[in-house]
Amino acid sequence: MFNFILFGPPGSGKGTQSEKIVGRFGFIHLSTGNLLRQEIQDRTPLGMEAKNIMDKGQLVPDEVVVGMIDSCLEKHRDAKGFLFDGFPRTIAQAEALDKLLSLKKTSIRKLLALDVTEDELVKRLLKRGETSGRSDDTDEVVIRKRFNVYKAETEPVAAYYERDGKLERIAGEGSVDDIFKKLSGLIQTEIDTQQSVSAQ
Ligand code: AP5
Ligand code: MG
């Protein structure tokens, strides 16, 4: 199994690149943001609770998102690999993910981190807010709050994986296709390395 985390601040292109990566490599895409928005659309109790939190730019409790990830991993037992997008977002989530994966005798290969400046991120999100219908995109105060939460709670997750030599930083500005080339090159290298190890 090949499991990757696509990491980066709000608006860095995780969702955009995930779609392309999943199209090329056939992994299962797990975006906790998308899963939560589906709960909101279905008007479930979990969705209603999450909406209040998301509209303020804060994080949904760890146990809620870890529970969602756990059931998705169960649902796709035969997956070739998983691409995590927007998860893990705290050290506690990273620890929980490592545990869940080790129970399945697998682990994270790499955390691929997209680097984008804050000004570019605000610009992208305000622009998307004009059409996306995402309530957390329209108000610059909420967008800035999402960045602050990212810096305080999520950025340390990169260092957590760096300790194991799993962090790869990628410049996240430029054309979508150029960024995809860099990401898919890194993923392909991991797959080739694994195949040459198993051939020995
Ligand atoms: P989530 O849905 O994960 O949102 P996010 O991380 O804030 O990021 P976005 O989805 O806004 O951006 P993205 O990086 O996917 O970029 P995209 O490709 O869309 O989370 C939303 C909320 O849910 C959180 O705030 C939290 O409340 C909750 N939540 C989710 N996961 C959680 C967790 N694990 N724990 C707790 N709470 C959780 O691109 C953005 C825009 O830029 C698009 O318009 C795109 O077209 C454009 N764009 C993309 N690439 C480029 C490029 N290269 N050049 C120019 N424009 C580009
Ligand atoms: Mg996204």
mmCIF file of C-alpha atoms and ligand atoms in Angstrom:
data_model
loop_
_atom_site.group_PDB
_atom_site.id
_atom_site.type_symbol
_atom_site.label_atom_id
_atom_site.label_comp_id
_atom_site.label_asym_id
_atom_site.label_seq_id
_atom_site.Cartn_x
_atom_site.Cartn_y
_atom_site.Cartn_z
ATOM 1 C CA MET A 1 0.000 0.000 0.000
ATOM 2 C CA PHE A 2 1.193 3.502 -0.797
ATOM 3 C CA ASN A 3 -0.096 6.132 1.570
ATOM 4 C CA PHE A 4 0.683 9.806 1.126
ATOM 5 C CA ILE A 5 -0.370 12.974 2.918
ATOM 6 C CA LEU A 6 -0.919 16.058 0.792
ATOM 7 C CA PHE A 7 -0.224 18.860 3.224
ATOM 8 C CA GLY A 8 -0.418 22.632 3.193
ATOM 9 C CA PRO A 9 -2.308 25.696 4.373
ATOM 10 C CA PRO A 10 -5.884 26.516 3.311
ATOM 11 C CA GLY A 11 -5.948 27.252 -0.415
ATOM 12 C CA SER A 12 -2.528 25.741 -1.155
ATOM 13 C CA GLY A 13 -3.996 23.423 -3.807
ATOM 14 C CA LYS A 14 -4.480 20.171 -1.904
ATOM 15 C CA GLY A 15 -7.901 19.453 -3.404
ATOM 16 C CA THR A 16 -6.861 20.492 -6.928
ATOM 17 C CA GLN A 17 -3.751 18.306 -6.906
ATOM 18 C CA SER A 18 -5.473 15.397 -5.130
ATOM 19 C CA GLU A 19 -7.905 14.972 -7.996
ATOM 20 C CA LYS A 20 -5.052 14.745 -10.496
ATOM 21 C CA ILE A 21 -2.964 12.406 -8.337
ATOM 22 C CA VAL A 22 -5.878 10.059 -7.737
ATOM 23 C CA GLY A 23 -6.623 10.086 -11.483
ATOM 24 C CA ARG A 24 -3.053 9.075 -12.293
ATOM 25 C CA PHE A 25 -2.260 6.599 -9.489
ATOM 26 C CA GLY A 26 -5.655 5.162 -8.506
ATOM 27 C CA PHE A 27 -5.392 5.897 -4.795
ATOM 28 C CA ILE A 28 -8.440 6.532 -2.619
ATOM 29 C CA HIS A 29 -8.775 10.261 -1.884
ATOM 30 C CA LEU A 30 -9.660 10.993 1.746
ATOM 31 C CA SER A 31 -10.435 14.664 2.371
ATOM 32 C CA THR A 32 -11.839 15.315 5.833
ATOM 33 C CA GLY A 33 -13.076 18.722 4.621
ATOM 34 C CA ASN A 34 -15.099 17.053 1.829
ATOM 35 C CA LEU A 35 -16.419 14.388 4.201
ATOM 36 C CA LEU A 36 -17.531 17.080 6.668
ATOM 37 C CA ARG A 37 -19.184 19.148 3.921
ATOM 38 C CA GLN A 38 -21.086 16.011 2.854
ATOM 39 C CA GLU A 39 -22.340 15.589 6.443
ATOM 40 C CA ILE A 40 -23.507 19.224 6.388
ATOM 41 C CA GLN A 41 -25.284 18.710 3.083
ATOM 42 C CA ASP A 42 -26.998 15.595 4.472
ATOM 43 C CA ARG A 43 -28.000 17.604 7.569
ATOM 44 C CA THR A 44 -26.731 14.938 9.968
ATOM 45 C CA PRO A 45 -26.219 15.832 13.668
ATOM 46 C CA LEU A 46 -22.453 15.570 13.110
ATOM 47 C CA GLY A 47 -22.751 17.912 10.128
ATOM 48 C CA MET A 48 -24.734 20.481 12.089
ATOM 49 C CA GLU A 49 -22.164 20.495 14.888
ATOM 50 C CA ALA A 50 -19.273 20.702 12.403
ATOM 51 C CA LYS A 51 -20.825 23.583 10.465
ATOM 52 C CA ASN A 52 -20.675 25.955 13.434
ATOM 53 C CA ILE A 53 -17.014 25.167 13.960
ATOM 54 C CA MET A 54 -16.030 25.334 10.277
ATOM 55 C CA ASP A 55 -17.822 28.649 9.765
ATOM 56 C CA LYS A 56 -15.556 30.134 12.443
ATOM 57 C CA GLY A 57 -12.413 28.713 10.823
ATOM 58 C CA GLN A 58 -11.709 26.444 13.779
ATOM 59 C CA LEU A 59 -10.913 22.727 13.868
ATOM 60 C CA VAL A 60 -13.504 20.011 14.385
ATOM 61 C CA PRO A 61 -12.602 17.773 17.392
ATOM 62 C CA ASP A 62 -9.904 15.158 16.735
ATOM 63 C CA GLU A 63 -12.104 12.188 17.689
ATOM 64 C CA VAL A 64 -14.723 13.191 15.099
ATOM 65 C CA VAL A 65 -12.314 13.281 12.140
ATOM 66 C CA VAL A 66 -10.328 10.259 13.317
ATOM 67 C CA GLY A 67 -13.595 8.298 13.513
ATOM 68 C CA MET A 68 -14.451 9.314 9.944
ATOM 69 C CA ILE A 69 -11.013 8.265 8.678
ATOM 70 C CA ASP A 70 -11.202 4.962 10.550
ATOM 71 C CA SER A 71 -14.468 4.009 8.874
ATOM 72 C CA CYS A 72 -13.170 5.030 5.430
ATOM 73 C CA LEU A 73 -10.062 2.878 5.862
ATOM 74 C CA GLU A 74 -12.328 -0.029 6.802
ATOM 75 C CA LYS A 75 -14.557 0.575 3.812
ATOM 76 C CA HIS A 76 -11.639 0.418 1.384
ATOM 77 C CA ARG A 77 -9.654 -2.524 2.700
ATOM 78 C CA ASP A 78 -8.391 -3.482 -0.754
ATOM 79 C CA ALA A 79 -7.180 -0.002 -1.720
ATOM 80 C CA LYS A 80 -3.871 0.360 -3.535
ATOM 81 C CA GLY A 81 -3.177 3.327 -1.325
ATOM 82 C CA PHE A 82 -4.688 6.390 0.315
ATOM 83 C CA LEU A 83 -4.134 10.061 -0.348
ATOM 84 C CA PHE A 84 -4.929 12.063 2.781
ATOM 85 C CA ASP A 85 -5.947 15.670 2.109
ATOM 86 C CA GLY A 86 -6.496 18.059 5.022
ATOM 87 C CA PHE A 87 -5.769 15.277 7.505
ATOM 88 C CA PRO A 88 -3.923 14.928 9.866
ATOM 89 C CA ARG A 89 -4.234 18.517 11.096
ATOM 90 C CA THR A 90 -2.970 18.097 14.669
ATOM 91 C CA ILE A 91 -0.247 15.991 16.283
ATOM 92 C CA ALA A 92 -2.961 13.936 18.008
ATOM 93 C CA GLN A 93 -4.505 13.161 14.599
ATOM 94 C CA ALA A 94 -1.078 12.180 13.206
ATOM 95 C CA GLU A 95 -0.503 9.801 16.104
ATOM 96 C CA ALA A 96 -3.974 8.307 15.676
ATOM 97 C CA LEU A 97 -3.400 7.858 11.930
ATOM 98 C CA ASP A 98 -0.069 6.114 12.489
ATOM 99 C CA LYS A 99 -1.798 3.712 14.880
ATOM 100 C CA LEU A 100 -4.669 2.970 12.492
ATOM 101 C CA LEU A 101 -2.252 2.319 9.635
ATOM 102 C CA SER A 102 0.039 0.123 11.691
ATOM 103 C CA LEU A 103 -2.957 -2.032 12.631
ATOM 104 C CA LYS A 104 -3.314 -2.543 8.882
ATOM 105 C CA LYS A 105 0.422 -3.305 8.609
ATOM 106 C CA THR A 106 1.087 -0.200 6.566
ATOM 107 C CA SER A 107 2.327 3.360 7.124
ATOM 108 C CA ILE A 108 2.731 6.824 5.604
ATOM 109 C CA ARG A 109 5.378 6.956 2.863
ATOM 110 C CA LYS A 110 5.738 10.714 2.531
ATOM 111 C CA LEU A 111 4.125 13.928 3.588
ATOM 112 C CA LEU A 112 4.104 16.180 0.512
ATOM 113 C CA ALA A 113 3.935 19.783 1.712
ATOM 114 C CA LEU A 114 2.826 22.580 -0.633
ATOM 115 C CA ASP A 115 4.494 25.927 0.168
ATOM 116 C CA VAL A 116 2.470 29.028 -0.776
ATOM 117 C CA THR A 117 2.729 32.589 0.594
ATOM 118 C CA GLU A 118 -0.119 33.925 2.719
ATOM 119 C CA ASP A 119 -0.969 36.759 0.320
ATOM 120 C CA GLU A 120 -1.395 34.322 -2.559
ATOM 121 C CA LEU A 121 -3.576 32.069 -0.379
ATOM 122 C CA VAL A 122 -5.919 34.902 0.623
ATOM 123 C CA LYS A 123 -6.204 35.954 -3.005
ATOM 124 C CA ARG A 124 -7.067 32.407 -4.150
ATOM 125 C CA LEU A 125 -9.645 31.829 -1.421
ATOM 126 C CA LEU A 126 -11.442 35.155 -1.800
ATOM 127 C CA LYS A 127 -11.658 34.500 -5.526
ATOM 128 C CA ARG A 128 -13.018 30.998 -4.984
ATOM 129 C CA GLY A 129 -15.469 32.401 -2.409
ATOM 130 C CA GLU A 130 -17.192 34.359 -5.184
ATOM 131 C CA THR A 131 -18.516 31.092 -6.640
ATOM 132 C CA SER A 132 -17.836 28.118 -4.340
ATOM 133 C CA GLY A 133 -20.668 28.610 -1.866
ATOM 134 C CA ARG A 134 -18.214 27.683 0.897
ATOM 135 C CA SER A 135 -19.145 29.886 3.842
ATOM 136 C CA ASP A 136 -15.573 29.792 5.183
ATOM 137 C CA ASP A 137 -14.230 31.406 1.973
ATOM 138 C CA THR A 138 -16.152 34.662 1.809
ATOM 139 C CA ASP A 139 -15.018 36.492 4.934
ATOM 140 C CA GLU A 140 -11.351 37.544 5.065
ATOM 141 C CA VAL A 141 -11.460 37.451 8.891
ATOM 142 C CA VAL A 142 -12.418 33.749 8.793
ATOM 143 C CA ILE A 143 -9.748 33.041 6.153
ATOM 144 C CA ARG A 144 -7.067 34.685 8.344
ATOM 145 C CA LYS A 145 -8.370 32.679 11.311
ATOM 146 C CA ARG A 146 -7.922 29.455 9.292
ATOM 147 C CA PHE A 147 -4.277 30.431 8.655
ATOM 148 C CA ASN A 148 -3.654 31.159 12.318
ATOM 149 C CA VAL A 149 -5.115 27.809 13.302
ATOM 150 C CA TYR A 150 -2.974 26.181 10.604
ATOM 151 C CA LYS A 151 0.202 27.784 11.937
ATOM 152 C CA ALA A 152 -0.509 26.983 15.576
ATOM 153 C CA GLU A 153 -1.968 23.490 15.315
ATOM 154 C CA THR A 154 -1.237 22.011 11.911
ATOM 155 C CA GLU A 155 2.259 23.146 10.923
ATOM 156 C CA PRO A 156 3.850 21.027 13.717
ATOM 157 C CA VAL A 157 2.543 17.930 11.901
ATOM 158 C CA ALA A 158 5.192 18.501 9.187
ATOM 159 C CA ALA A 159 7.962 18.380 11.807
ATOM 160 C CA TYR A 160 6.420 15.232 13.261
ATOM 161 C CA TYR A 161 6.922 13.405 9.927
ATOM 162 C CA GLU A 162 10.252 15.131 9.244
ATOM 163 C CA ARG A 163 11.731 13.249 12.218
ATOM 164 C CA ASP A 164 11.222 10.039 10.234
ATOM 165 C CA GLY A 165 12.626 11.546 7.032
ATOM 166 C CA LYS A 166 9.164 11.624 5.434
ATOM 167 C CA LEU A 167 8.801 15.341 4.710
ATOM 168 C CA GLU A 168 9.074 16.612 1.110
ATOM 169 C CA ARG A 169 8.536 20.325 0.466
ATOM 170 C CA ILE A 170 7.226 21.433 -2.922
ATOM 171 C CA ALA A 171 6.789 24.998 -4.193
ATOM 172 C CA GLY A 172 3.002 25.383 -4.487
ATOM 173 C CA GLU A 173 2.977 28.491 -6.708
ATOM 174 C CA GLY A 174 3.050 28.333 -10.477
ATOM 175 C CA SER A 175 0.935 26.364 -12.900
ATOM 176 C CA VAL A 176 -1.242 23.510 -11.644
ATOM 177 C CA ASP A 177 0.352 21.185 -14.202
ATOM 178 C CA ASP A 178 3.926 22.022 -13.193
ATOM 179 C CA ILE A 179 3.129 21.387 -9.534
ATOM 180 C CA PHE A 180 1.436 18.114 -10.481
ATOM 181 C CA LYS A 181 4.573 17.056 -12.400
ATOM 182 C CA LYS A 182 6.694 17.566 -9.294
ATOM 183 C CA LEU A 183 4.242 15.733 -7.039
ATOM 184 C CA SER A 184 3.730 12.813 -9.384
ATOM 185 C CA GLY A 185 7.501 12.510 -9.873
ATOM 186 C CA LEU A 186 7.988 12.149 -6.116
ATOM 187 C CA ILE A 187 5.186 9.600 -5.836
ATOM 188 C CA GLN A 188 6.477 7.590 -8.802
ATOM 189 C CA THR A 189 9.946 7.483 -7.222
ATOM 190 C CA GLU A 190 8.450 5.966 -4.065
ATOM 191 C CA ILE A 191 6.587 3.349 -6.098
ATOM 192 C CA ASP A 192 9.703 2.477 -8.147
ATOM 193 C CA THR A 193 11.841 2.223 -5.003
ATOM 194 C CA GLN A 194 9.343 -0.160 -3.414
ATOM 195 C CA GLN A 195 9.199 -2.277 -6.548
ATOM 196 C CA SER A 196 12.966 -2.587 -6.787
ATOM 197 C CA VAL A 197 13.130 -3.545 -3.085
ATOM 198 C CA SER A 198 10.514 -6.265 -3.541
ATOM 199 C CA ALA A 199 12.253 -7.546 -6.705
ATOM 200 C CA GLN A 200 15.490 -8.169 -4.776
HETATM 201 P P1 AP5 B 1 -10.646 21.787 4.174
HETATM 202 O O1 AP5 B 1 -11.775 21.503 3.310
HETATM 203 O O2 AP5 B 1 -9.572 20.795 4.328
HETATM 204 O O3 AP5 B 1 -10.074 23.180 3.720
HETATM 205 P P2 AP5 B 1 -8.615 23.844 3.797
HETATM 206 O O4 AP5 B 1 -7.516 23.004 4.288
HETATM 207 O O5 AP5 B 1 -8.872 25.095 4.548
HETATM 208 O O6 AP5 B 1 -8.217 24.061 2.355
HETATM 209 P P3 AP5 B 1 -9.023 24.316 1.057
HETATM 210 O O7 AP5 B 1 -9.858 23.111 0.729
HETATM 211 O O8 AP5 B 1 -9.718 25.628 1.157
HETATM 212 O O9 AP5 B 1 -7.831 24.495 0.040
HETATM 213 P P4 AP5 B 1 -6.960 23.411 -0.738
HETATM 214 O O10 AP5 B 1 -5.596 23.357 -0.181
HETATM 215 O O11 AP5 B 1 -7.704 22.121 -0.920
HETATM 216 O O12 AP5 B 1 -6.840 24.161 -2.125
HETATM 217 P P5 AP5 B 1 -7.724 24.032 -3.452
HETATM 218 O O13 AP5 B 1 -7.175 22.968 -4.319
HETATM 219 O O14 AP5 B 1 -9.163 23.965 -3.103
HETATM 220 O O15 AP5 B 1 -11.182 22.141 5.644
HETATM 221 C C1 AP5 B 1 -12.255 23.008 5.865
HETATM 222 C C2 AP5 B 1 -12.608 23.028 7.350
HETATM 223 O O16 AP5 B 1 -13.049 21.734 7.753
HETATM 224 C C3 AP5 B 1 -11.452 23.365 8.303
HETATM 225 O O17 AP5 B 1 -11.291 24.754 8.465
HETATM 226 C C4 AP5 B 1 -11.929 22.659 9.591
HETATM 227 O O18 AP5 B 1 -12.906 23.433 10.244
HETATM 228 C C5 AP5 B 1 -12.588 21.402 9.063
HETATM 229 N N1 AP5 B 1 -11.636 20.282 8.962
HETATM 230 C C6 AP5 B 1 -11.228 19.652 7.816
HETATM 231 N N2 AP5 B 1 -10.351 18.669 8.088
HETATM 232 C C7 AP5 B 1 -10.184 18.689 9.445
HETATM 233 C C8 AP5 B 1 -9.361 17.916 10.326
HETATM 234 N N3 AP5 B 1 -8.551 16.950 9.871
HETATM 235 N N4 AP5 B 1 -9.431 18.208 11.639
HETATM 236 C C9 AP5 B 1 -10.252 19.165 12.116
HETATM 237 N N5 AP5 B 1 -11.034 19.943 11.335
HETATM 238 C C10 AP5 B 1 -11.009 19.691 10.003
HETATM 239 O O19 AP5 B 1 -7.388 25.435 -4.136
HETATM 240 C C11 AP5 B 1 -7.840 26.643 -3.607
HETATM 241 C C12 AP5 B 1 -8.141 27.631 -4.759
HETATM 242 O O20 AP5 B 1 -6.929 27.943 -5.427
HETATM 243 C C13 AP5 B 1 -9.080 27.042 -5.830
HETATM 244 O O21 AP5 B 1 -9.923 28.041 -6.293
HETATM 245 C C14 AP5 B 1 -8.109 26.549 -6.912
HETATM 246 O O22 AP5 B 1 -8.701 26.577 -8.184
HETATM 247 C C15 AP5 B 1 -6.976 27.557 -6.799
HETATM 248 N N6 AP5 B 1 -5.670 26.996 -7.156
HETATM 249 C C16 AP5 B 1 -5.204 25.738 -6.911
HETATM 250 N N7 AP5 B 1 -3.945 25.576 -7.363
HETATM 251 C C17 AP5 B 1 -3.585 26.765 -7.904
HETATM 252 C C18 AP5 B 1 -2.399 27.256 -8.545
HETATM 253 N N8 AP5 B 1 -1.323 26.466 -8.707
HETATM 254 N N9 AP5 B 1 -2.365 28.539 -8.957
HETATM 255 C C19 AP5 B 1 -3.468 29.351 -8.798
HETATM 256 N N10 AP5 B 1 -4.627 28.953 -8.220
HETATM 257 C C20 AP5 B 1 -4.689 27.680 -7.765
HETATM 258 MG MG MG B 2 -9.454 21.291 -0.007
#
